PDB file of C-alpha atoms in Angstrom:
ATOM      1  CA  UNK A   1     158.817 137.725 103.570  1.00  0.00           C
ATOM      2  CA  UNK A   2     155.213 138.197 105.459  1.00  0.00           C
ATOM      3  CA  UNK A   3     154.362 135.643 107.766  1.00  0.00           C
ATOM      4  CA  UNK A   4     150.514 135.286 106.939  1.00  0.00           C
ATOM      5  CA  UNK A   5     149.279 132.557 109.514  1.00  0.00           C
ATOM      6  CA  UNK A   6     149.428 133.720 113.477  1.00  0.00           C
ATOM      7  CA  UNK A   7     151.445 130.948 114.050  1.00  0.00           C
ATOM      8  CA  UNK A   8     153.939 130.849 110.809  1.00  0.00           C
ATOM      9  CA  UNK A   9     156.859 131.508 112.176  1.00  0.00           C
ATOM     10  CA  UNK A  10     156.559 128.645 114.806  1.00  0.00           C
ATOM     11  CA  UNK A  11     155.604 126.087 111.384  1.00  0.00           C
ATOM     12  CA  UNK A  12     158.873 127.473 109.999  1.00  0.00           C
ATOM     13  CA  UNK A  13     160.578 126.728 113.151  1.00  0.00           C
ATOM     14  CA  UNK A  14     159.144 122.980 113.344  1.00  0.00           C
ATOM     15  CA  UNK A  15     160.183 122.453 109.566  1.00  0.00           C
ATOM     16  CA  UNK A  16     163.820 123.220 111.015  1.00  0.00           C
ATOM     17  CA  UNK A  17     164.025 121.168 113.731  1.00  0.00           C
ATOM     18  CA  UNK A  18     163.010 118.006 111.488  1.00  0.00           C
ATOM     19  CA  UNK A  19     164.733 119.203 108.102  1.00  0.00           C
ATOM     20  CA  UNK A  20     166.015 115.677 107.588  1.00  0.00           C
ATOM     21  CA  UNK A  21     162.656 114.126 107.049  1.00  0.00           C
ATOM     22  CA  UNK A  22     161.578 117.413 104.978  1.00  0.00           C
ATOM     23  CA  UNK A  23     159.926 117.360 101.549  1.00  0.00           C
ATOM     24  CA  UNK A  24     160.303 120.843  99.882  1.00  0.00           C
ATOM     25  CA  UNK A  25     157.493 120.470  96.561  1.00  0.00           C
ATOM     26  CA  UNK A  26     157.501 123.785  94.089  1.00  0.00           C
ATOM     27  CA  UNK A  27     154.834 124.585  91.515  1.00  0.00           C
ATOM     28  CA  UNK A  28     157.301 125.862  88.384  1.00  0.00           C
ATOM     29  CA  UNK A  29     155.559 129.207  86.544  1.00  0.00           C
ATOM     30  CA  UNK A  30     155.152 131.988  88.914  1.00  0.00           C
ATOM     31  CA  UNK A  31     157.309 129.838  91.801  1.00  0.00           C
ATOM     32  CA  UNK A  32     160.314 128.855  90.601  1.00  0.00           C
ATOM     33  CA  UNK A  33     159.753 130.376  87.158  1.00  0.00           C
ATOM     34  CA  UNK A  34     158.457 134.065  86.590  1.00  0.00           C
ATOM     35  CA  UNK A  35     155.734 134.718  84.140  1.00  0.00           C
ATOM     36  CA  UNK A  36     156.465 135.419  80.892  1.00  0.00           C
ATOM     37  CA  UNK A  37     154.334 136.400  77.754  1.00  0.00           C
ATOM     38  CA  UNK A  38     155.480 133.173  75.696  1.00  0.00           C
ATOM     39  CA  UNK A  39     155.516 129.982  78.334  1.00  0.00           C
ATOM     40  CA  UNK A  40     158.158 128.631  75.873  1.00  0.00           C
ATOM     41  CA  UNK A  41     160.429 130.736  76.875  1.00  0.00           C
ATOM     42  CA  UNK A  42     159.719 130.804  80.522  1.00  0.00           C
ATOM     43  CA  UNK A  43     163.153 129.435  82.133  1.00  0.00           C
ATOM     44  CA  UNK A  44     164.000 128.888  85.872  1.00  0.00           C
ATOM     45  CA  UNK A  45     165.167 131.550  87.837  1.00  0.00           C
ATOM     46  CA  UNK A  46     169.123 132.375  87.359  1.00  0.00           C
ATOM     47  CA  UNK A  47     169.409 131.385  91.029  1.00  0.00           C
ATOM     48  CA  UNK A  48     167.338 128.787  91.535  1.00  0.00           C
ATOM     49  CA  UNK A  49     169.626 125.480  90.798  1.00  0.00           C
ATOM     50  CA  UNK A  50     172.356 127.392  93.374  1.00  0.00           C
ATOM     51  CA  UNK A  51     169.589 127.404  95.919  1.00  0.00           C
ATOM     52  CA  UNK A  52     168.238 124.070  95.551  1.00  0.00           C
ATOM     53  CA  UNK A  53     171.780 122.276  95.671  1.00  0.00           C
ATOM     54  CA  UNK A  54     172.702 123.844  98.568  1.00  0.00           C
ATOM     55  CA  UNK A  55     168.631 122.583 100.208  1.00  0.00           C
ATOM     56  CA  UNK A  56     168.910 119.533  98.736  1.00  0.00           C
ATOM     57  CA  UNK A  57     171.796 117.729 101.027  1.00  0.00           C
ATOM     58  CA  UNK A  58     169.592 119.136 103.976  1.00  0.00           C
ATOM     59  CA  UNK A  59     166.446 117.827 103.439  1.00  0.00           C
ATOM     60  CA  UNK A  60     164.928 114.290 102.653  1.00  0.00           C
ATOM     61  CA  UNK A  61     163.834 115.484  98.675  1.00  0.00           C
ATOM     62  CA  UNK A  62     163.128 118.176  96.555  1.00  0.00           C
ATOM     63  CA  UNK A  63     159.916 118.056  94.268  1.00  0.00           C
ATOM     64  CA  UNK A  64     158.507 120.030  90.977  1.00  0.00           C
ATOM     65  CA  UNK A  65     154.752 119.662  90.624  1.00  0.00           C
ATOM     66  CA  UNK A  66     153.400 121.400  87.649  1.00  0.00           C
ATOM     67  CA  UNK A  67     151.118 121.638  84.750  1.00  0.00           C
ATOM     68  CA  UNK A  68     153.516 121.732  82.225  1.00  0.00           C
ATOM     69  CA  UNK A  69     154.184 118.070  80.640  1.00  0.00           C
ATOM     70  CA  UNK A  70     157.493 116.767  82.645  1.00  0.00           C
ATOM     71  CA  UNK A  71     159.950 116.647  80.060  1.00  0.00           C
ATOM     72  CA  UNK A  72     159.709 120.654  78.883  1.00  0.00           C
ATOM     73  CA  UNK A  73     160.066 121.603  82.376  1.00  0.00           C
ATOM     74  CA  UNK A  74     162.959 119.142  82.426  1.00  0.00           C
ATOM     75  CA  UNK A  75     164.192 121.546  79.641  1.00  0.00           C
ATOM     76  CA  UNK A  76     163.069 124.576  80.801  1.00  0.00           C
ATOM     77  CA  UNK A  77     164.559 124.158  84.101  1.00  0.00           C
ATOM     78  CA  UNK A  78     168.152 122.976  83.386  1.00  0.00           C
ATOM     79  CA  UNK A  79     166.754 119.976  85.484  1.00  0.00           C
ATOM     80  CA  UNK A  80     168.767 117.350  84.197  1.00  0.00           C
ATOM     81  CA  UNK A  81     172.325 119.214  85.599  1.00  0.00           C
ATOM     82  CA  UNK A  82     170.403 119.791  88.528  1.00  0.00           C
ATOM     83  CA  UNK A  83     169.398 116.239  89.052  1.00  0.00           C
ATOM     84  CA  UNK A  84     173.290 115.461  88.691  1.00  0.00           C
ATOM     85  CA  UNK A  85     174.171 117.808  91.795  1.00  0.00           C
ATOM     86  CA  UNK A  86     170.944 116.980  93.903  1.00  0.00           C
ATOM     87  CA  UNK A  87     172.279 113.075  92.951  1.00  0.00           C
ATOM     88  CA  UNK A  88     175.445 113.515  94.164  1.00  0.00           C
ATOM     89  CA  UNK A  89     174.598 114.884  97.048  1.00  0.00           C
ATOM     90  CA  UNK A  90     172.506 111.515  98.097  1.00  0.00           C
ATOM     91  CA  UNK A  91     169.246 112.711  97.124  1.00  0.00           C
ATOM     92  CA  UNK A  92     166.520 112.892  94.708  1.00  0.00           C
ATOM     93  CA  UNK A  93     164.712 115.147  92.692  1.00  0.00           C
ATOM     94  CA  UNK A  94     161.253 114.638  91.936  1.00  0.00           C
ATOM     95  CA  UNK A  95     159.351 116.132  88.704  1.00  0.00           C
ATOM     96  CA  UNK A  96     155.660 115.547  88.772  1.00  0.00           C
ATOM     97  CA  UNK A  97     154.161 116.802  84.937  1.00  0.00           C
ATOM     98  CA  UNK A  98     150.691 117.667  84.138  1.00  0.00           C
ATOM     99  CA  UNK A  99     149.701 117.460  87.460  1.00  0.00           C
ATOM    100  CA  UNK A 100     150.810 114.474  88.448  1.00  0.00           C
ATOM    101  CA  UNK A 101     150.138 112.426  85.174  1.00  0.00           C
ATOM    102  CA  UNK A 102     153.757 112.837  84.270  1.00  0.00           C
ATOM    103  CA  UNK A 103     156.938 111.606  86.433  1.00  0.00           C
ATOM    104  CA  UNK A 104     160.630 112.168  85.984  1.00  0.00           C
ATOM    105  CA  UNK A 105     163.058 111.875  88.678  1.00  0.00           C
ATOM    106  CA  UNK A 106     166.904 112.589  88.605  1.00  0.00           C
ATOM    107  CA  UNK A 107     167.217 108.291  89.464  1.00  0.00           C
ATOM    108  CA  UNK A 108     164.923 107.483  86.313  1.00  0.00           C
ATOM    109  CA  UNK A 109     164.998 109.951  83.792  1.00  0.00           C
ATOM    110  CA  UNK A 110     162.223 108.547  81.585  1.00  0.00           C
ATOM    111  CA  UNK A 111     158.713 110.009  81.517  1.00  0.00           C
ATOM    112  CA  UNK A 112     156.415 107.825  82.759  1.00  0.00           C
ATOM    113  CA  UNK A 113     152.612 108.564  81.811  1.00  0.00           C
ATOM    114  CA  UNK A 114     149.395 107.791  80.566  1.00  0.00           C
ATOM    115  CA  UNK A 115     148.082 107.999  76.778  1.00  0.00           C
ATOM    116  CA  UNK A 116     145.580 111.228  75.967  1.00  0.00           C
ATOM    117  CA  UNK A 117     142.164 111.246  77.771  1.00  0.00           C
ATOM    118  CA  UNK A 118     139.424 110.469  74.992  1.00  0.00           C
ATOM    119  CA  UNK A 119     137.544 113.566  73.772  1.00  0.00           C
ATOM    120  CA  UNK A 120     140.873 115.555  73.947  1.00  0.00           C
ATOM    121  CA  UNK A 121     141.341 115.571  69.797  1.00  0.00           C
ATOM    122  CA  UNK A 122     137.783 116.195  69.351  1.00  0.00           C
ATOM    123  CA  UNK A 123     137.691 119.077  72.058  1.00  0.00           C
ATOM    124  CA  UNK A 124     141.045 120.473  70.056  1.00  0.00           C
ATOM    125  CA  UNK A 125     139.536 119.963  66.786  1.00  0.00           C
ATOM    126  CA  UNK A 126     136.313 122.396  67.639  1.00  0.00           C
ATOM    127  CA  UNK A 127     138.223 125.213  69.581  1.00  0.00           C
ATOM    128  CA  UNK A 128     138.516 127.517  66.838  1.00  0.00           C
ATOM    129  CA  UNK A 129     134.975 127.804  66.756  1.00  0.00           C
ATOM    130  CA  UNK A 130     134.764 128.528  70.340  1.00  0.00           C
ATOM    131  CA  UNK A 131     137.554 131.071  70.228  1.00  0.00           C
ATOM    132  CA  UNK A 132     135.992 133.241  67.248  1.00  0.00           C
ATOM    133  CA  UNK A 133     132.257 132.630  69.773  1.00  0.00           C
ATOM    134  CA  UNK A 134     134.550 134.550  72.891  1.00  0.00           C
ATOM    135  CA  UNK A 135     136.199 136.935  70.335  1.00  0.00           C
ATOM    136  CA  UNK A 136     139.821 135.248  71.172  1.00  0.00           C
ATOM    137  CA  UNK A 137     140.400 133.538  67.588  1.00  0.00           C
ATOM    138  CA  UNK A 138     144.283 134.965  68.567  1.00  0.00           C
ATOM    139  CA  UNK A 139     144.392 133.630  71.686  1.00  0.00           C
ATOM    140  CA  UNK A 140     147.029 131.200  71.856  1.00  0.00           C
ATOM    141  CA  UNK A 141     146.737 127.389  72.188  1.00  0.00           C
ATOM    142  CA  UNK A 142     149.243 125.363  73.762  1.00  0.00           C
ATOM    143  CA  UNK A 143     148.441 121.383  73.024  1.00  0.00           C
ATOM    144  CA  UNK A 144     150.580 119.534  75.862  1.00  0.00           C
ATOM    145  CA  UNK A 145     149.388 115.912  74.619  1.00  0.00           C
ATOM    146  CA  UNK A 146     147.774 114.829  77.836  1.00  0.00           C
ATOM    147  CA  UNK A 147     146.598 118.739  78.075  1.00  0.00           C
ATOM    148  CA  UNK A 148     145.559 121.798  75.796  1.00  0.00           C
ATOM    149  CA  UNK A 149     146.172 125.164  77.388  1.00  0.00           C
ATOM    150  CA  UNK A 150     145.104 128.235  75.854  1.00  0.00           C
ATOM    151  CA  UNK A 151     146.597 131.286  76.617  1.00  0.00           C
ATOM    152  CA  UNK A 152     144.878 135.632  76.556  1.00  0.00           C
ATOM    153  CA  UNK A 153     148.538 137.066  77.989  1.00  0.00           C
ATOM    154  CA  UNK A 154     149.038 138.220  74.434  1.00  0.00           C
ATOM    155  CA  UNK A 155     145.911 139.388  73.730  1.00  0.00           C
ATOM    156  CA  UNK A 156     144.972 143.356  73.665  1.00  0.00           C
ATOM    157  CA  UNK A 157     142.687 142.858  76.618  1.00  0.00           C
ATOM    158  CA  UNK A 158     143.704 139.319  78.470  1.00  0.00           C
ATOM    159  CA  UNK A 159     141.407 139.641  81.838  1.00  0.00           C
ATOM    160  CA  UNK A 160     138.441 140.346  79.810  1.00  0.00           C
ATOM    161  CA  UNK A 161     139.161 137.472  77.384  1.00  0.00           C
ATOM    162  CA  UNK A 162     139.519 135.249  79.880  1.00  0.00           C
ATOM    163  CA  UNK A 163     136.506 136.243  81.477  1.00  0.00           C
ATOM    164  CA  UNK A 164     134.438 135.443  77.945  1.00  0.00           C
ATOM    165  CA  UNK A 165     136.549 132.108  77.163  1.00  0.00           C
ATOM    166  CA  UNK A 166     135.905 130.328  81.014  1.00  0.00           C
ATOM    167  CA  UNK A 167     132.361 129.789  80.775  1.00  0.00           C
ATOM    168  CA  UNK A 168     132.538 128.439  77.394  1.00  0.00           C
ATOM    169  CA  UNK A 169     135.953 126.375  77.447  1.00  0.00           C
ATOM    170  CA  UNK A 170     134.279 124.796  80.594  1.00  0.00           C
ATOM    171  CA  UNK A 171     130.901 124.115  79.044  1.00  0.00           C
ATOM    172  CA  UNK A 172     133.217 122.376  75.635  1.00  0.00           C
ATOM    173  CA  UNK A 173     134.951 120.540  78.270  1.00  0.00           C
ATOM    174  CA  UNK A 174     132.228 118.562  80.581  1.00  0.00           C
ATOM    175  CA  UNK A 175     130.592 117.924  77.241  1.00  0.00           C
ATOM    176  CA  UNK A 176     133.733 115.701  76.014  1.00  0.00           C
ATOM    177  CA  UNK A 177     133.911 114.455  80.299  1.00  0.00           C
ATOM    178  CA  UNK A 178     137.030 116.622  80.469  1.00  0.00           C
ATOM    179  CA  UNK A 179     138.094 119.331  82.951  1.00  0.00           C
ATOM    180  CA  UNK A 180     139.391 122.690  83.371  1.00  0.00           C
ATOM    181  CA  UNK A 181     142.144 124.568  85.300  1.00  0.00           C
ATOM    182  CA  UNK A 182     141.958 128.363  85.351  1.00  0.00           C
ATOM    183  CA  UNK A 183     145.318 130.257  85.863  1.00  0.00           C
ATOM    184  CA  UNK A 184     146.883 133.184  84.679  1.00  0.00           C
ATOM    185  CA  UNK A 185     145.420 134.694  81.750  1.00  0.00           C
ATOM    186  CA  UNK A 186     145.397 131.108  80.946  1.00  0.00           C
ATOM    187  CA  UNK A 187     142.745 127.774  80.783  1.00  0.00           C
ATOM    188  CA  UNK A 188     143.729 124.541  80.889  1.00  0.00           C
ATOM    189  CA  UNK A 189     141.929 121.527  80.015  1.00  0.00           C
ATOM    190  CA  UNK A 190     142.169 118.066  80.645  1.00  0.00           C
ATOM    191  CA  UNK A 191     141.557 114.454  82.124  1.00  0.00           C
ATOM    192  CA  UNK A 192     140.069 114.523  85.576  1.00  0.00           C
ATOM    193  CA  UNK A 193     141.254 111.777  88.088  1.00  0.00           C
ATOM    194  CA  UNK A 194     144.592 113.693  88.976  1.00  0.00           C
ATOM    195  CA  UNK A 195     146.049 117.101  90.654  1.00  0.00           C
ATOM    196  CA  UNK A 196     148.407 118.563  93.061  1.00  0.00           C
ATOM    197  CA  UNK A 197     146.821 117.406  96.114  1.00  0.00           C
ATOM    198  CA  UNK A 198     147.519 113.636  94.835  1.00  0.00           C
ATOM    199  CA  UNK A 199     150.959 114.242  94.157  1.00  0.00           C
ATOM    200  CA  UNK A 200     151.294 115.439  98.032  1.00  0.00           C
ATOM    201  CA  UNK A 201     149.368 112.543  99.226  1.00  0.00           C
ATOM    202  CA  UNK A 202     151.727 110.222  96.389  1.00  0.00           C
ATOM    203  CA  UNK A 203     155.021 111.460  98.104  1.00  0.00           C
ATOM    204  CA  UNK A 204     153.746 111.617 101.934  1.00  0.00           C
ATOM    205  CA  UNK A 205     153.221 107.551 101.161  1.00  0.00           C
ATOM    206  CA  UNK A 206     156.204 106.742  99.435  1.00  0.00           C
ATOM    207  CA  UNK A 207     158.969 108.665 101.574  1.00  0.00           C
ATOM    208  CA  UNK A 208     156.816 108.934 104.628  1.00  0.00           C
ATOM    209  CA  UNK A 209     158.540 112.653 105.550  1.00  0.00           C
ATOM    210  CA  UNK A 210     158.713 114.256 109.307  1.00  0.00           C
ATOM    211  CA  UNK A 211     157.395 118.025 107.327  1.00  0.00           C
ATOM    212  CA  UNK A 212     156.516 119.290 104.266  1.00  0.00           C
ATOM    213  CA  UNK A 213     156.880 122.723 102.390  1.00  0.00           C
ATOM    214  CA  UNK A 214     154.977 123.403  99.327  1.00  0.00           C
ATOM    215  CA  UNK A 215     154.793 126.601  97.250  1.00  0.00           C
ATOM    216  CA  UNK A 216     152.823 128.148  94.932  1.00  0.00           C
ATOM    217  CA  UNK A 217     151.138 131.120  93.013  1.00  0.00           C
ATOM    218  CA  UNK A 218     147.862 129.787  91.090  1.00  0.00           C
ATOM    219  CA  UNK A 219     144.472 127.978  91.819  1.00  0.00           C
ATOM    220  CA  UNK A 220     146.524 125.104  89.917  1.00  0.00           C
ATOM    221  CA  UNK A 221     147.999 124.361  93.699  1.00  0.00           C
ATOM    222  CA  UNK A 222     145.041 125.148  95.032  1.00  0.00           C
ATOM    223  CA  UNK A 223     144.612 121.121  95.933  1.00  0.00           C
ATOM    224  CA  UNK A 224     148.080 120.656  96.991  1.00  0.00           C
ATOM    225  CA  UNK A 225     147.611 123.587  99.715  1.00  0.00           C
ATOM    226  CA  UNK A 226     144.451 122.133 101.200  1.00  0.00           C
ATOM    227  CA  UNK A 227     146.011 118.291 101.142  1.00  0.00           C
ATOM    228  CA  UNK A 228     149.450 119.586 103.146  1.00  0.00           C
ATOM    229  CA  UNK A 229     146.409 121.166 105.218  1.00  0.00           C
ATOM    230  CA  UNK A 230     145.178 118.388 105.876  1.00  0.00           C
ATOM    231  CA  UNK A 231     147.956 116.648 106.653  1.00  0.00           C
ATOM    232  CA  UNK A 232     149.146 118.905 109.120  1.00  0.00           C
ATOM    233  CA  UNK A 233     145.842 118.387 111.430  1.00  0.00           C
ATOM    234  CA  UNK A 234     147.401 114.674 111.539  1.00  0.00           C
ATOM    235  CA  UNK A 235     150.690 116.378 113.083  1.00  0.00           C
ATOM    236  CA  UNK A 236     152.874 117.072 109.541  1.00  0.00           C
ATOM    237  CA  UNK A 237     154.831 119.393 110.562  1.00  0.00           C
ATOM    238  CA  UNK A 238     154.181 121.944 107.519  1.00  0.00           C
ATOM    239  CA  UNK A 239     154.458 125.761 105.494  1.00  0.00           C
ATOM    240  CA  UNK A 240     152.730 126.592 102.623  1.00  0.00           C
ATOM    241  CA  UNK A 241     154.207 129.730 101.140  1.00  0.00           C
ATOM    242  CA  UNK A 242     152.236 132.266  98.090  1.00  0.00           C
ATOM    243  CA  UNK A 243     154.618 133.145  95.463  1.00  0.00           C
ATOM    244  CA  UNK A 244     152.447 135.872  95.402  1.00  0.00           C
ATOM    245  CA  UNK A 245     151.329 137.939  92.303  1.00  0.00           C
ATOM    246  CA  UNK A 246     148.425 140.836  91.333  1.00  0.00           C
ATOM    247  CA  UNK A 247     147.213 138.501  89.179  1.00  0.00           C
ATOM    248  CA  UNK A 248     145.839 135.741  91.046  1.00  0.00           C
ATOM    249  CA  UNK A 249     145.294 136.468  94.849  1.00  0.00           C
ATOM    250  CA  UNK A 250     143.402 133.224  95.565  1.00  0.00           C
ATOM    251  CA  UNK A 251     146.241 131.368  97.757  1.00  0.00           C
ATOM    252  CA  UNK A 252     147.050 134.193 100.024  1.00  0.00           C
ATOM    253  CA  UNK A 253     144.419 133.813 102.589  1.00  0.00           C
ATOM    254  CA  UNK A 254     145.536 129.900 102.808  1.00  0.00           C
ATOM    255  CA  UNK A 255     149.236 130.999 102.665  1.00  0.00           C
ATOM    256  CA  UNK A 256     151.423 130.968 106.267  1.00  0.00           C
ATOM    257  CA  UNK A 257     153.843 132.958 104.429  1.00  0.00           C
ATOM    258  CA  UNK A 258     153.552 135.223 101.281  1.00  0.00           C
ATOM    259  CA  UNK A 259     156.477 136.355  99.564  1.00  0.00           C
ATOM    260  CA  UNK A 260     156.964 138.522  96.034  1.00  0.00           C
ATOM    261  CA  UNK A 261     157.205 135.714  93.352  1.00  0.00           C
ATOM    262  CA  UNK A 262     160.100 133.694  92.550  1.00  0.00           C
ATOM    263  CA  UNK A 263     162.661 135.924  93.808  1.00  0.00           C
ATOM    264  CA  UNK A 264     160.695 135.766  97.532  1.00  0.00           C
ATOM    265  CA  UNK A 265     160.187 131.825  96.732  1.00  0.00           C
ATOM    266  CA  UNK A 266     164.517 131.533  96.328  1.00  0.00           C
ATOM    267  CA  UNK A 267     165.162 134.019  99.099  1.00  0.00           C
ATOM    268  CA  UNK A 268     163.061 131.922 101.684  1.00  0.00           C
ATOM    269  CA  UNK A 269     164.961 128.658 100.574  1.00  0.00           C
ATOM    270  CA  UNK A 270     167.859 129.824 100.802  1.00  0.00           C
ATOM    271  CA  UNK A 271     167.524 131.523 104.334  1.00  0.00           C
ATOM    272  CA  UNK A 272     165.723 127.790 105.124  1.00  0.00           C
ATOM    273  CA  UNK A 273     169.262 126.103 103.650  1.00  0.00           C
ATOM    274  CA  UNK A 274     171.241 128.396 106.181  1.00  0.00           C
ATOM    275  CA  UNK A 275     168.995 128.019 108.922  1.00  0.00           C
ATOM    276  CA  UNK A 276     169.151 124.266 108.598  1.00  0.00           C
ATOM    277  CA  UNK A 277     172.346 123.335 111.100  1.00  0.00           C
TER     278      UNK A 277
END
């Protein structure tokens, strides 16, 4: 574990002292999750519900916050047993899907969410063409019904199709008022109106914690870093950790501690559940 910021450890300290009244939020792929050529298949860490039981009686929640729609990470993260022990312990987990557009929780296990943004089918419906312009007709698309994601990792060369689909998936998108989300060898586009950042600003209001710990890996949480930012100027006691990756470097500089993906992301929570008297 690196502490980034001058004055991390201290932050990590503060989150200690006031773990009661402490929100711990994740991002899923590349935090909880490691990356995996087919996203279908991209399960939770092996250790990760241990850890998170053992947080969970310690803190005041736990939260997910991710682009994936709600109800596969559900699925992909065993979430519904893990719900069951964070229950029974007196808390509550959290799931925010699709950036916040989505929301499952381990005391109401419906999805809750909005119907597709307009211009979504029609944006589907011409992204073949677009694909054979950027020379990525294999590139894989991911429709996530409030969200389409399309995916280079599989591709022969993913940077470099990337690089040629951005430009054009973005100018596709503003034409049908959508937006996109770069990530990993992947582009995501949908509705604006939502993100990371209002999730943290959603769950400071409605459980009003003493300190709050997000992590992430991907310009996805880019929002969510700057908003616990924020927040911690107004005296939120706060970390924001990198689950950090040579793919996408772009949270380290606003990181106050870095660690090597999800196995750095589990071994800092569970040193922060045994620090915790």
């Amino acid at each position: 574990m690196d502490f980034a910021s001058p004055d991390a450890e201290q932050r990590y300290d503060a989150l200690v002292a006031v773990a009661s009244g402490l929100i711990v939020a994740c991002d899923f792929d590349g935090t909880l999750s490691p990356i995996v050529d087919d996203p279908t298949q991209a399960h939770i860490h092996p250790d990760a519900g241990e850890v998170l039981s053992a947080l969970a009686p310690k803190v005041l929640a736990i939260a997910i916050v991710t682009g994936r729609p709600a109800r596969q990470v559900v699925e992909l993260g065993g979430l519904e047993a893990l719900g069951d022990a964070i229950a029974a312990s007196g808390r509550e987990l959290h799931v925010f899907g699709q950036y916040g557009n989505e929301r499952w929780s381990s005391s109401d296990r419906t999805v809750a969410g909005p119907p597709p943004p307009e211009g979504l089918a029609t944006f589907v419906a011409e992204l073949p063409r677009t694909l054979r312009a950027a020379d990525a007709a294999d590139a894989w698309v991911e429709e996530k019904g409030l969200a389409v994601a399309v995916h280079t990792r599989r591709l022969p060369e993913p940077e470099a199709a990337f690089a040629r689909l951005l430009p054009l998936l973005r100018e596709q998108a503003e034409a049908h008022d959508l937006i996109v989300e770069p990530g990993r060898n992947v582009v995501e586009v949908r509705a604006a109106g939502m993100d990371k950042g209002l999730v943290v600003d959603r769950l400071i209001t409605e459980l009003g914690p003493k300190a709050f710990l997000f992590a992430g890996d991907d310009l996805g949480d880019v929002d969510a870093f700057e908003t616990v930012g924020a927040h911690a100027k107004d005296g939120l006691a706060t970390l924001l950790v990198c689950s950090a990756s040579e793919e996408q470097p772009a949270l380290t500089a606003l990181a106050d501690v870095v660690v090597p993906g999800p196995d750095g992301v589990l071994e800092l929570l569970r040193r922060l559940a045994s620090d915790i008297a």
